[in-house]
Structure formats: C-alpha cells, structure tokens
Coordinates of N, CA and C and ligand atoms in Angstrom, one line a residue:
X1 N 12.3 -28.6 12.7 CA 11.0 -28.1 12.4 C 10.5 -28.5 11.0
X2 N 9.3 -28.8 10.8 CA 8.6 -29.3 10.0 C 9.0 -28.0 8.5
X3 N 9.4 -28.5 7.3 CA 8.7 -27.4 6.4 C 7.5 -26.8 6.2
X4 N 7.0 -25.6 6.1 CA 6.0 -24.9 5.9 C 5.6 -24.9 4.8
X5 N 4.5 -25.8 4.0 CA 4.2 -25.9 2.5 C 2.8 -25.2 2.4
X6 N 2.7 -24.6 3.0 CA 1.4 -23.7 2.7 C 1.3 -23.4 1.1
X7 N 2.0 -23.1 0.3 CA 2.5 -22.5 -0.8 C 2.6 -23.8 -2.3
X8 N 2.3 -24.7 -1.4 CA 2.8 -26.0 -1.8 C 2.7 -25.9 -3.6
X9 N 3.1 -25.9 -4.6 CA 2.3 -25.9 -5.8 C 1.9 -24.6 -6.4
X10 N 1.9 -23.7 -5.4 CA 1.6 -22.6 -6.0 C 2.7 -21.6 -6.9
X11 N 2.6 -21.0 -8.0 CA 3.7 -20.5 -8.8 C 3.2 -18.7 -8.1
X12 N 4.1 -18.0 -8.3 CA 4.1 -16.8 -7.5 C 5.4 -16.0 -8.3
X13 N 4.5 -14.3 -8.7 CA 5.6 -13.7 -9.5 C 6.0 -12.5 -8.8
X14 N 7.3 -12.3 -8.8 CA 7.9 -10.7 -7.6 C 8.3 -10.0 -8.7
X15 N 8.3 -8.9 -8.6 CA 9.1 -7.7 -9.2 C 10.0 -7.1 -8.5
X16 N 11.0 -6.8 -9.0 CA 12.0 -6.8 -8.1 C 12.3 -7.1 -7.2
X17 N 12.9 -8.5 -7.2 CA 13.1 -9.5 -6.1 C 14.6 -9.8 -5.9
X18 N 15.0 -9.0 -6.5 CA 17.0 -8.9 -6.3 C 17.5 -8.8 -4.5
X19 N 16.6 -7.4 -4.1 CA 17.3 -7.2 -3.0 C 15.9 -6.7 -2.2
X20 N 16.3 -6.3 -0.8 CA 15.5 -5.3 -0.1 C 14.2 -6.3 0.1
X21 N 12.8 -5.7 0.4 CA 12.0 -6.3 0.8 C 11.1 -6.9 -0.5
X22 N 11.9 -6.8 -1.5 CA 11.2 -8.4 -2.9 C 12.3 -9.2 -2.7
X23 N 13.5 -9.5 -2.0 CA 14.3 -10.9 -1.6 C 13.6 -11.1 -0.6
X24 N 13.0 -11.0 0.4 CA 12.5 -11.0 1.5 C 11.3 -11.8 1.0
X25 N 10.6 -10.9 0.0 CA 9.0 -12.2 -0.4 C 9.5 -13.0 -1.1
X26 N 10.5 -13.0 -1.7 CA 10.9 -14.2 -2.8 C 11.0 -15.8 -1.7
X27 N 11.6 -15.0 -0.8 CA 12.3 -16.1 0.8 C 11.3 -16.7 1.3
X28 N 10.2 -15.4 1.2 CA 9.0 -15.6 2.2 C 8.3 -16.9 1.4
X29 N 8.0 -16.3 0.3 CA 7.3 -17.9 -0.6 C 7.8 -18.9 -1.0
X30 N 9.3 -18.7 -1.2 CA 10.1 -20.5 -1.1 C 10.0 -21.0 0.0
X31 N 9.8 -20.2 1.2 CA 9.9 -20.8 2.3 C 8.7 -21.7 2.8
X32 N 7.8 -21.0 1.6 CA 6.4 -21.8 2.4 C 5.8 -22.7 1.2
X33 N 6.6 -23.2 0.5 CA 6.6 -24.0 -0.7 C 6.7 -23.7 -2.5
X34 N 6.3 -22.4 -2.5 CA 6.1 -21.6 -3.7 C 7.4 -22.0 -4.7
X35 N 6.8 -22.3 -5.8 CA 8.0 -21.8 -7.0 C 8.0 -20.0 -7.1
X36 N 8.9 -19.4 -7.1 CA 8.4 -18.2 -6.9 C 9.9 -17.6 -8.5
X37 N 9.1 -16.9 -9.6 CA 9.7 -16.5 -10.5 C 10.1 -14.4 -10.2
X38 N 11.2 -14.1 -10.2 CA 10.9 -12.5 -10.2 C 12.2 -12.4 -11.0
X39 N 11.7 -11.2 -11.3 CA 12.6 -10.1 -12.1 C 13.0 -9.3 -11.4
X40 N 14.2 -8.4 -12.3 CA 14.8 -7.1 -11.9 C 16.2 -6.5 -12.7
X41 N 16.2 -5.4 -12.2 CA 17.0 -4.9 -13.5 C 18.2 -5.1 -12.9
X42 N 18.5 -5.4 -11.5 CA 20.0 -5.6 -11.3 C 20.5 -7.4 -11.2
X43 N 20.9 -7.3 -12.3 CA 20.9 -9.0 -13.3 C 21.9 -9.7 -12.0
X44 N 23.1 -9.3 -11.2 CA 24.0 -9.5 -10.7 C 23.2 -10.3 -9.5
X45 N 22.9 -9.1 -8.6 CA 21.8 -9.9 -7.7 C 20.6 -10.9 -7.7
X46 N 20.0 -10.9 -8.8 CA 19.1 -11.7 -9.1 C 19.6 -13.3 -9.4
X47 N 20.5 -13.2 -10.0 CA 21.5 -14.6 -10.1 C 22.0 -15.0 -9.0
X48 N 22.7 -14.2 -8.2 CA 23.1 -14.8 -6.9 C 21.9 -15.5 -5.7
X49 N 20.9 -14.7 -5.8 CA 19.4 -14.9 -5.6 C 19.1 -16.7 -6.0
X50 N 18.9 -16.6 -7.5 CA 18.6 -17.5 -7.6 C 19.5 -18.7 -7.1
X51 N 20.8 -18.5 -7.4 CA 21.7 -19.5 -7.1 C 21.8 -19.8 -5.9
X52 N 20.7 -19.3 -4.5 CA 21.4 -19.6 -2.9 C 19.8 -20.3 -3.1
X53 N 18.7 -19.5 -3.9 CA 17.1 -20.6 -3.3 C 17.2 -21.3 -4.4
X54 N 16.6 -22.6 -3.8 CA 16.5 -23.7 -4.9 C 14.5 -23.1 -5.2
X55 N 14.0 -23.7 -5.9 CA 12.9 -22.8 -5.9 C 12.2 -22.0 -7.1
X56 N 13.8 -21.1 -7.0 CA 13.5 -19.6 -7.9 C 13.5 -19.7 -8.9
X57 N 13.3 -19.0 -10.1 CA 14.1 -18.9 -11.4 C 14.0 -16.9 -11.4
X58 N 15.2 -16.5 -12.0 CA 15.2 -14.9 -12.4 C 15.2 -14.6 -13.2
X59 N 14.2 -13.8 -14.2 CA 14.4 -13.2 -15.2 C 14.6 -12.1 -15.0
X60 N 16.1 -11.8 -16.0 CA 15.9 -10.1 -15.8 C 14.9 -9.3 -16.8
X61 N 14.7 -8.1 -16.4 CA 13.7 -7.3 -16.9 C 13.4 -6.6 -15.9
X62 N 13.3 -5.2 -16.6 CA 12.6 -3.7 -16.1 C 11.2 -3.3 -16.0
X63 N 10.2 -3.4 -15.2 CA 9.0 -3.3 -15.2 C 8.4 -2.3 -15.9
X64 N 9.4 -1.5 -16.6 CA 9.0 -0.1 -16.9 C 8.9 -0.3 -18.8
X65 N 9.5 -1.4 -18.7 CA 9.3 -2.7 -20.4 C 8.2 -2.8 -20.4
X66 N 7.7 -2.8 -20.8 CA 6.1 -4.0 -21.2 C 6.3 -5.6 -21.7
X67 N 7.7 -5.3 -22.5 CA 7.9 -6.4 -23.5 C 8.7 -7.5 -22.3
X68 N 9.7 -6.8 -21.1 CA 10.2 -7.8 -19.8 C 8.8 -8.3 -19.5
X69 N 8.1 -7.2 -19.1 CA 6.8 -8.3 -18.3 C 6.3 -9.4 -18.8
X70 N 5.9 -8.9 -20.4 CA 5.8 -9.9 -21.5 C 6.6 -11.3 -21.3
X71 N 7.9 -11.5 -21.2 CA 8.3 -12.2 -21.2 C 8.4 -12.8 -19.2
X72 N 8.3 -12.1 -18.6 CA 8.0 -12.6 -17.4 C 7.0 -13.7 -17.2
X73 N 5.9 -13.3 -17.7 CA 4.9 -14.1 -17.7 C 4.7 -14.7 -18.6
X74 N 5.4 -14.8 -20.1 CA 5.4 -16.0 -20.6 C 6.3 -17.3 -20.2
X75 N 7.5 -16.4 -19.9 CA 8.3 -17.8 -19.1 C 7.8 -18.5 -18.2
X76 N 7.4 -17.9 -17.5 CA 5.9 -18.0 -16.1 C 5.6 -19.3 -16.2
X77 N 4.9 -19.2 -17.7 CA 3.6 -20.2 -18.1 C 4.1 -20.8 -18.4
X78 N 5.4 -21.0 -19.7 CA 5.8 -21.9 -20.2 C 6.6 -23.0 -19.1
X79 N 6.9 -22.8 -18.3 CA 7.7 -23.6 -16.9 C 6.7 -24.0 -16.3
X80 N 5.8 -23.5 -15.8 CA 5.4 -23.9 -14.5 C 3.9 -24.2 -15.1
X81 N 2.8 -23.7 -15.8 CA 1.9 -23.9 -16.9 C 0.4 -23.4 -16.0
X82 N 0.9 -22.8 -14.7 CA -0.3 -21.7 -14.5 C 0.2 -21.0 -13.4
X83 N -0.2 -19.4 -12.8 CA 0.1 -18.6 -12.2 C -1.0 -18.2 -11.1
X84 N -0.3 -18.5 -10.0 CA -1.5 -17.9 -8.9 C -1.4 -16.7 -7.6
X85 N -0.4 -16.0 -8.5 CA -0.1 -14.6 -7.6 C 0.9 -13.7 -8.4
X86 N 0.9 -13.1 -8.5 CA 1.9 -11.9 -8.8 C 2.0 -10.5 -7.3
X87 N 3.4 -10.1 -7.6 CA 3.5 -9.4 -6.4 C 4.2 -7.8 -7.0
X88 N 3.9 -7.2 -7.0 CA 4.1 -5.9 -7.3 C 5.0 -4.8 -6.4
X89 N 6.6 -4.9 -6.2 CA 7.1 -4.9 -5.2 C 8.2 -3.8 -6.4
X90 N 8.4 -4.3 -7.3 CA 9.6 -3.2 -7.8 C 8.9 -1.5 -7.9
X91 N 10.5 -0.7 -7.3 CA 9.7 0.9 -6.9 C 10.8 1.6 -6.5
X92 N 10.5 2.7 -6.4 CA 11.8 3.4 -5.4 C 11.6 4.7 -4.8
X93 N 12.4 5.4 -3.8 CA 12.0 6.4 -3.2 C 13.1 7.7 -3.7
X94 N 12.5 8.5 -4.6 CA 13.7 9.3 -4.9 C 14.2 10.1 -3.5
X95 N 15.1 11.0 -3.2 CA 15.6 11.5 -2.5 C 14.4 12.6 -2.1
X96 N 15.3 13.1 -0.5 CA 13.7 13.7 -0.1 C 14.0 15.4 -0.9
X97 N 13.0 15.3 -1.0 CA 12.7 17.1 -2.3 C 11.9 18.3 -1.7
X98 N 11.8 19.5 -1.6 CA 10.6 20.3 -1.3 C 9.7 20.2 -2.9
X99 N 8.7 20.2 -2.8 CA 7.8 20.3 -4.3 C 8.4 21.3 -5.6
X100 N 8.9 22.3 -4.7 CA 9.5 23.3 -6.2 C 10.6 22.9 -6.3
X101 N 11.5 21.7 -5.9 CA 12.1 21.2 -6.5 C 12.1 20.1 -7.3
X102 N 11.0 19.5 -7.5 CA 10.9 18.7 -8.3 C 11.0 18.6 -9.5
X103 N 10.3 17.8 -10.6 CA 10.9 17.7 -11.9 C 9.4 17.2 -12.5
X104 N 9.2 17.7 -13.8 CA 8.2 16.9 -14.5 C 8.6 15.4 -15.4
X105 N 10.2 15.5 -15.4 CA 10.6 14.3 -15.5 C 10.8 13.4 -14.8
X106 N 11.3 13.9 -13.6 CA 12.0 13.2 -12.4 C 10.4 12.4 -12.3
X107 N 9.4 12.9 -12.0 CA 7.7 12.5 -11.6 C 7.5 11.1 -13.0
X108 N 7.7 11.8 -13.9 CA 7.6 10.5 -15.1 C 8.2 9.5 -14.3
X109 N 9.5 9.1 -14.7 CA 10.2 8.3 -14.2 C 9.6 7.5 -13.2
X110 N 9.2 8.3 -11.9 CA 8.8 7.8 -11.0 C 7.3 6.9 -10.8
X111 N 6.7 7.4 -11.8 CA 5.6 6.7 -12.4 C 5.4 5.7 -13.3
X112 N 6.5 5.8 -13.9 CA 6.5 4.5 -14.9 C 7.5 3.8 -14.2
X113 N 8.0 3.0 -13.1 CA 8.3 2.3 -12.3 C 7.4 2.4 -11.1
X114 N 6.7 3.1 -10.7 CA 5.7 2.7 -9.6 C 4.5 2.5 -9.8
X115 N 4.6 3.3 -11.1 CA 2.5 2.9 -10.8 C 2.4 2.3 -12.5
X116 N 2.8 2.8 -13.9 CA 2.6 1.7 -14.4 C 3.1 0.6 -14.6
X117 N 4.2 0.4 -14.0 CA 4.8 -1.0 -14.0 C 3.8 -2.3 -13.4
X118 N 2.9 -1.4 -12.1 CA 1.8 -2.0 -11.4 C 1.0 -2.3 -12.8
X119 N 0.6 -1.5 -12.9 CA -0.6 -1.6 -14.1 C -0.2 -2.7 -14.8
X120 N 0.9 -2.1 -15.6 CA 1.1 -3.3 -17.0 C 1.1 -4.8 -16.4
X121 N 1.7 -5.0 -15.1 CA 2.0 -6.2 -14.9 C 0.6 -7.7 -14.3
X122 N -0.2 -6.3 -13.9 CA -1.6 -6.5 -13.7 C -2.1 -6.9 -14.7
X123 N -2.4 -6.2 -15.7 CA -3.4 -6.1 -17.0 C -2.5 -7.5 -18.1
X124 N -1.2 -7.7 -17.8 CA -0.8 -8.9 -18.1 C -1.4 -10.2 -17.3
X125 N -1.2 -10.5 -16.0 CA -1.7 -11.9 -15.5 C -2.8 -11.7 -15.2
X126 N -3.7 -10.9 -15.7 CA -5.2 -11.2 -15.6 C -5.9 -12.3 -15.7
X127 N -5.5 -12.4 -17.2 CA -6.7 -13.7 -17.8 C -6.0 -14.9 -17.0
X128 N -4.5 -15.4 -16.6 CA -3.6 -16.0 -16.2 C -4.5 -16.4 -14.4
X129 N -4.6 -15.3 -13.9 CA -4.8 -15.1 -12.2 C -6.3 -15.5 -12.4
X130 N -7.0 -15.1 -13.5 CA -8.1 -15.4 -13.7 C -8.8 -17.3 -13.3
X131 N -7.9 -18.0 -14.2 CA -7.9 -19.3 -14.2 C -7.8 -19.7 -12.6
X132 N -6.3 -19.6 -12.1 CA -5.9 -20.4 -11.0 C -6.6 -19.7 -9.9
X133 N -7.9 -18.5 -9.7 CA -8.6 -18.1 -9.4 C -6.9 -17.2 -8.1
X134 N -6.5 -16.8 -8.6 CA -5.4 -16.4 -8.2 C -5.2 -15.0 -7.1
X135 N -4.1 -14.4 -7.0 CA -4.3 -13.1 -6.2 C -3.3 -12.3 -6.7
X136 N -3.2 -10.9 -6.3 CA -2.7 -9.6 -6.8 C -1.7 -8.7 -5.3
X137 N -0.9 -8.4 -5.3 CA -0.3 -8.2 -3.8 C 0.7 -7.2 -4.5
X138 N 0.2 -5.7 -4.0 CA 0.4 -4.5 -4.7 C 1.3 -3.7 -2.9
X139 N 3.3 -3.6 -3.8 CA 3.8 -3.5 -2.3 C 3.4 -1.1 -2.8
X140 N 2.7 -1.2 -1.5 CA 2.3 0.2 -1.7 C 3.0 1.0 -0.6
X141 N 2.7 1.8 0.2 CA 3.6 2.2 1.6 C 2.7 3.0 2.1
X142 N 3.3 3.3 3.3 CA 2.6 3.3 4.5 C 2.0 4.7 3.9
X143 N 2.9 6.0 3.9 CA 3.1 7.3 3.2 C 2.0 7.7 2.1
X144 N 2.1 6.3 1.5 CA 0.5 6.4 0.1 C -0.8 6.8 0.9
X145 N -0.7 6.4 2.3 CA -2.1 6.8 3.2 C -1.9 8.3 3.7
X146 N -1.2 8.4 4.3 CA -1.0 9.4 5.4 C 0.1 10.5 4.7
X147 N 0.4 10.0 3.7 CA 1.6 11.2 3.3 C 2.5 11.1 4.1
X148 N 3.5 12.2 3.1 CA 5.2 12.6 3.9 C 5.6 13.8 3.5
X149 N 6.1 14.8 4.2 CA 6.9 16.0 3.7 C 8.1 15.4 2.7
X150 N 8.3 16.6 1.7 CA 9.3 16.6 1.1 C 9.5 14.9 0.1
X151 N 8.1 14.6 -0.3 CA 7.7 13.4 -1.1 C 6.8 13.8 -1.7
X152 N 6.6 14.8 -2.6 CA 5.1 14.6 -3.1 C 5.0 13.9 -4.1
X153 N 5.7 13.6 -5.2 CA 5.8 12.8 -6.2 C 5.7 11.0 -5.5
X154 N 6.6 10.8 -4.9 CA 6.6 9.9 -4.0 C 5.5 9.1 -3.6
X155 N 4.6 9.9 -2.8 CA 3.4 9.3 -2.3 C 2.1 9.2 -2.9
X156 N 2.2 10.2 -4.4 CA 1.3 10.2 -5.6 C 1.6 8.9 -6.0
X157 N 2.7 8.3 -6.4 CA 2.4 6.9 -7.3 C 2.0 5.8 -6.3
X158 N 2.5 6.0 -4.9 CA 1.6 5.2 -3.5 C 0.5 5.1 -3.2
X159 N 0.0 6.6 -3.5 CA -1.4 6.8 -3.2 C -2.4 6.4 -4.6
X160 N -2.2 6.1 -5.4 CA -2.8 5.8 -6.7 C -3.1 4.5 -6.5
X161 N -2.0 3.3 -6.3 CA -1.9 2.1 -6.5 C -3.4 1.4 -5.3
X162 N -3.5 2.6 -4.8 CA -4.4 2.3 -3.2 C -5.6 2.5 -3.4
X163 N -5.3 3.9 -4.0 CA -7.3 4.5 -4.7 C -7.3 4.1 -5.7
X164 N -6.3 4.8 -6.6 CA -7.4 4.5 -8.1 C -7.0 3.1 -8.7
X165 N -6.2 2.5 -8.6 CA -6.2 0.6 -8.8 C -7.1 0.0 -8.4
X166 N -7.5 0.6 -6.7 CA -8.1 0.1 -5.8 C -9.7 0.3 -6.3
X167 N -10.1 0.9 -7.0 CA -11.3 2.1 -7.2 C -11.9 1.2 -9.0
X168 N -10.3 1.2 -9.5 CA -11.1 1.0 -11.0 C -10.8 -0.3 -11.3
X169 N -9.4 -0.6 -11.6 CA -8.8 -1.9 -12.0 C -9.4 -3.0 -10.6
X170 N -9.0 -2.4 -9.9 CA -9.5 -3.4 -8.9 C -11.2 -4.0 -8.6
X171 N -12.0 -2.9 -8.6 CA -13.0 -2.8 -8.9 C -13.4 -4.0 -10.0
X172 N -13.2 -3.6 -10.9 CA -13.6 -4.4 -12.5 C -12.8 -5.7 -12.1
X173 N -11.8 -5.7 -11.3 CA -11.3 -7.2 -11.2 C -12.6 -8.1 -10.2
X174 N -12.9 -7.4 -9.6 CA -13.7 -7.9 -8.5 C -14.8 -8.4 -9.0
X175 N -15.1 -7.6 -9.9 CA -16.6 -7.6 -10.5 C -16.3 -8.9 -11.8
X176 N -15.5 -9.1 -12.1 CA -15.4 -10.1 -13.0 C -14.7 -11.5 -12.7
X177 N -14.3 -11.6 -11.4 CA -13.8 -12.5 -10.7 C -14.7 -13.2 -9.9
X178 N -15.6 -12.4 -8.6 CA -16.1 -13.2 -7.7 C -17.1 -13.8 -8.2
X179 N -17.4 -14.1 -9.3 CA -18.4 -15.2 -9.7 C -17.7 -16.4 -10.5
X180 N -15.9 -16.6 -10.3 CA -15.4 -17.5 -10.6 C -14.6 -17.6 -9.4
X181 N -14.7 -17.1 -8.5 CA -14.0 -17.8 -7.2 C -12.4 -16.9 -7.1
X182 N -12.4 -15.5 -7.4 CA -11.3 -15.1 -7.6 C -11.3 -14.9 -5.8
X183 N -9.3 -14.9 -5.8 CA -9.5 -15.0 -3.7 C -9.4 -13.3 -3.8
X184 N -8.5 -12.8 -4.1 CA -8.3 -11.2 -3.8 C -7.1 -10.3 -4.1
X185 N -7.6 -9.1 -4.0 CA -6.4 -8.5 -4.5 C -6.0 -8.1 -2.9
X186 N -4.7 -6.7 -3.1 CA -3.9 -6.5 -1.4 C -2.8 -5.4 -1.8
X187 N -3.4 -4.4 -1.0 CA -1.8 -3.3 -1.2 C -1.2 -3.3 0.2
X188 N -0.3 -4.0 0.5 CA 0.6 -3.9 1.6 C 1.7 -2.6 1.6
X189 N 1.2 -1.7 2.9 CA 2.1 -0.1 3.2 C 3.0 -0.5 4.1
X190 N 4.1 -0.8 3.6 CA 5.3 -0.6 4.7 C 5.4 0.6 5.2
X191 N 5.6 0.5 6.8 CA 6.1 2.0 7.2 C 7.8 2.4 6.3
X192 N 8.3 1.7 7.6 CA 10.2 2.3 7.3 C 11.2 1.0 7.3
X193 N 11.5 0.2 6.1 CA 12.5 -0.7 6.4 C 14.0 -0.4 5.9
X194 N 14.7 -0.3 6.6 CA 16.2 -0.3 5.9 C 16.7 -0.9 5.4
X195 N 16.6 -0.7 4.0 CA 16.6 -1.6 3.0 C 17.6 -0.9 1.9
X196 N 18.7 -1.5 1.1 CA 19.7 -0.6 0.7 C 19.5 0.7 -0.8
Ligands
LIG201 N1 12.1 0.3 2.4 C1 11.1 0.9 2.9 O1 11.1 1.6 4.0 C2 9.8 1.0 2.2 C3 8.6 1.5 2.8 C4 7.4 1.5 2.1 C5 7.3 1.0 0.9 N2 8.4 0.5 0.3 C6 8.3 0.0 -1.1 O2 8.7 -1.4 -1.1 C7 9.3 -1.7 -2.4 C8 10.7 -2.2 -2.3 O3 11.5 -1.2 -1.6 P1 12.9 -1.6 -1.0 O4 13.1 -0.7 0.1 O5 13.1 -3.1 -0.9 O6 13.8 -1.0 -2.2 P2 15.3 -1.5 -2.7 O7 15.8 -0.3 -3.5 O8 16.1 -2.1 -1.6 O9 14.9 -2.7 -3.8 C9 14.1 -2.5 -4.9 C10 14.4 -3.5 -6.0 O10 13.6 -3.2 -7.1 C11 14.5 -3.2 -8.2 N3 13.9 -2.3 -9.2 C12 13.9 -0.9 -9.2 N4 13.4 -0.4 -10.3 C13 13.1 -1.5 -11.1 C14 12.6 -1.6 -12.4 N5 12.3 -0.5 -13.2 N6 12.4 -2.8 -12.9 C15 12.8 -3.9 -12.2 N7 13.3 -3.9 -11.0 C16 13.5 -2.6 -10.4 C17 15.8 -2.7 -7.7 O11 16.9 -3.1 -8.6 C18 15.9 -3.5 -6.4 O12 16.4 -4.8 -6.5 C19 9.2 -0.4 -3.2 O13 8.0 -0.4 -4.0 C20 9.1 0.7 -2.2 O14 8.5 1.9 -2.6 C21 9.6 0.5 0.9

C-alpha cells in the first residue's frame, strides 16, 4: 500500500507523546508524513519512541515548565524552521475521589498539567502557528462535557480547555487569525481508552 503523505512537510508538536494515546498521534502523523517533535517527562520511553519512528525527535520536558516548552519550540524552529500544529495531549486522571476527599493541592497539580500546560504551550506557538497559518489540537475528554462521579477536579481542567480556551484564547485566536488564513483550533474528548 501506497504511503500516506497527507502530512507531507508538515512539522507537528505532541506533548506527551512517550506512551498511551500521544504515541498513538506521534504514529498517527509519521504515518501520514509529519516530522512530528514531542516531549515528556518519562525520558526512557520517549527515546525508545524516537529510536523505533524514523521521523521523530524527543525532547524531554515537563509541560508544567514554561522554560521545557520554551525549549520545545525553540528546538522546533531551529530543526525544522516552521511549525504547523501543536497537539496538547500531556494530562492525567488522578484516582477516582468523592469531592470531600479531595485536596486543594492535589487540584493545583492537576491544573498545572492539564490546563496550564495547555495554555503555556498555546501562548508559545502562537506567533509560530500564526505564520504556517497552522492549527491547535487540544486532547480534552469526553467527561469535560458530560461529567463523571467521583472526578470533580478531573473534569474541571477538561471542562475549561473546552469553554473557557474555547470562549477566550480561542476566541482572540480566531479573531486574529481568520484574516490570515488561520485553518483552526480542536478539542478532541476521548470517551475510555486503556491506556497504561
Ligand atoms: N485514556 C483515556 O481513557 C482518556 C480519555 C479521555 C481523555 N484522555 C486524555 O488523553 C491524554 C492522554 O491520556 P493517556 O490515557 O494516554 O495517559 P497516559 O498516562 O497513558 O500517558 C500520558 C503521557 O503524558 C506524560 N505526561 C504526564 N504529565 C506530564 C507532564 N507534566 N509533562 C510532560 N509529559 C507528561 C506521561 O509521562 C505519559 O507519557 C490525557 O490528557 C488524558 O486526560 C484519556
């Protein structure tokens, strides 16, 4: 069968693309021609990653850095010398909780890996996404719509990335893009994948 180069040329960034469903887009866009660059904090997997797709390159880095993203996207540029997607995929689901068990720290944490890791990484390849009139692909879940028992923290940094990214940052992206041809932003809600 023919390769699929839909992707052909295009540079494309994942966040957490070690394991689970950011190996999966990392696959998905080599497969369809993409240079595809991602990060992650488990350095072990991300190497093995890179070393099976020809394709890739991994930087490690924690989204919850400013200064990894920083360097995500400068390496980005310096390699490949323009950006036309970033994918917003690193996150996690803490254990299932009733609400009065939760934590005002546990919630931090959870937010500065789900929702501003989104942000910073955004508000970095802006001017970047801007140029190659590029796109934004925010992995959100199913649960950020509809909710889940025993997730409230959980589905708050889900439900944010959907409305209020969607509402403001997204907004102002729109408004400053579609008169240079910007293609679009995207919050993809997985229901349930078993993913480790
Ligand atoms: N698996 C599901 O059923 C499901 C459903 C809906 C949404 N999601 C969302 O999809 C995304 C991926 O989930 P998954 O199931 O593949 O998870 P996973 O735990 O299998 O993989 C997540 C990857 O992100 C990395 N990561 C975590 N925190 C990071 C950080 N601070 N900086 C850099 N990398 C970090 C991890 O090391 C890991 O490689 C998450 O945002 C999750 O909320 C998953």
């Amino acid at each position: 069968m023919a390769a699929v180069t839909r992707y052909s040329g295009k540079v494309v960034v994942v966040t957490g693309g070690s394991r689970g469903i950011g190996a999966a887009i990392v696959r998905a866009f080599v497969d369809s021609g993409a240079q595809v660059v991602f990060c992650d904090k488990d350095e072990a997997g991300g190497r093995a990653l890179e070393q099976e797709l020809s394709g890739t390159v991994f930087i490690p880095g924690d989204v919850t850095q400013e200064r990894d993203l920083q360097t995500l996207v400068s390496e980005t540029l310096s390699r490949f010398g323009h950006l036309d997607c970033v994918v917003n995929n690193a996150g996690y689901h803490p254990p299932a909780q009733l609400p009065e068990e939760t934590s005002a720290q546990g919630f931090r944490q959870l937010l500065e890996v789900n929702l501003l890791g989104t942000y910073t990484l955004i508000k970095l390849a802006l001017p970047h996404l801007r140029k190659s009139r590029g796109n934004i692909i925010n992995i959100s879940s199913l649960v950020g719509a509809i909710g889940q028992s025993q997730a409230l923290t959980y589905v708050a940094t889900k439900h944010l990335p959907r409305k209020h990214l969607d509402s403001t940052v997204g907004r102002a992206c729109s408004l400053n893009f579609r008169p240079q041809g910007h293609h679009s932003r995207r919050h993809l809600g997985p229901a349930s994948a078993p993913t480790p």
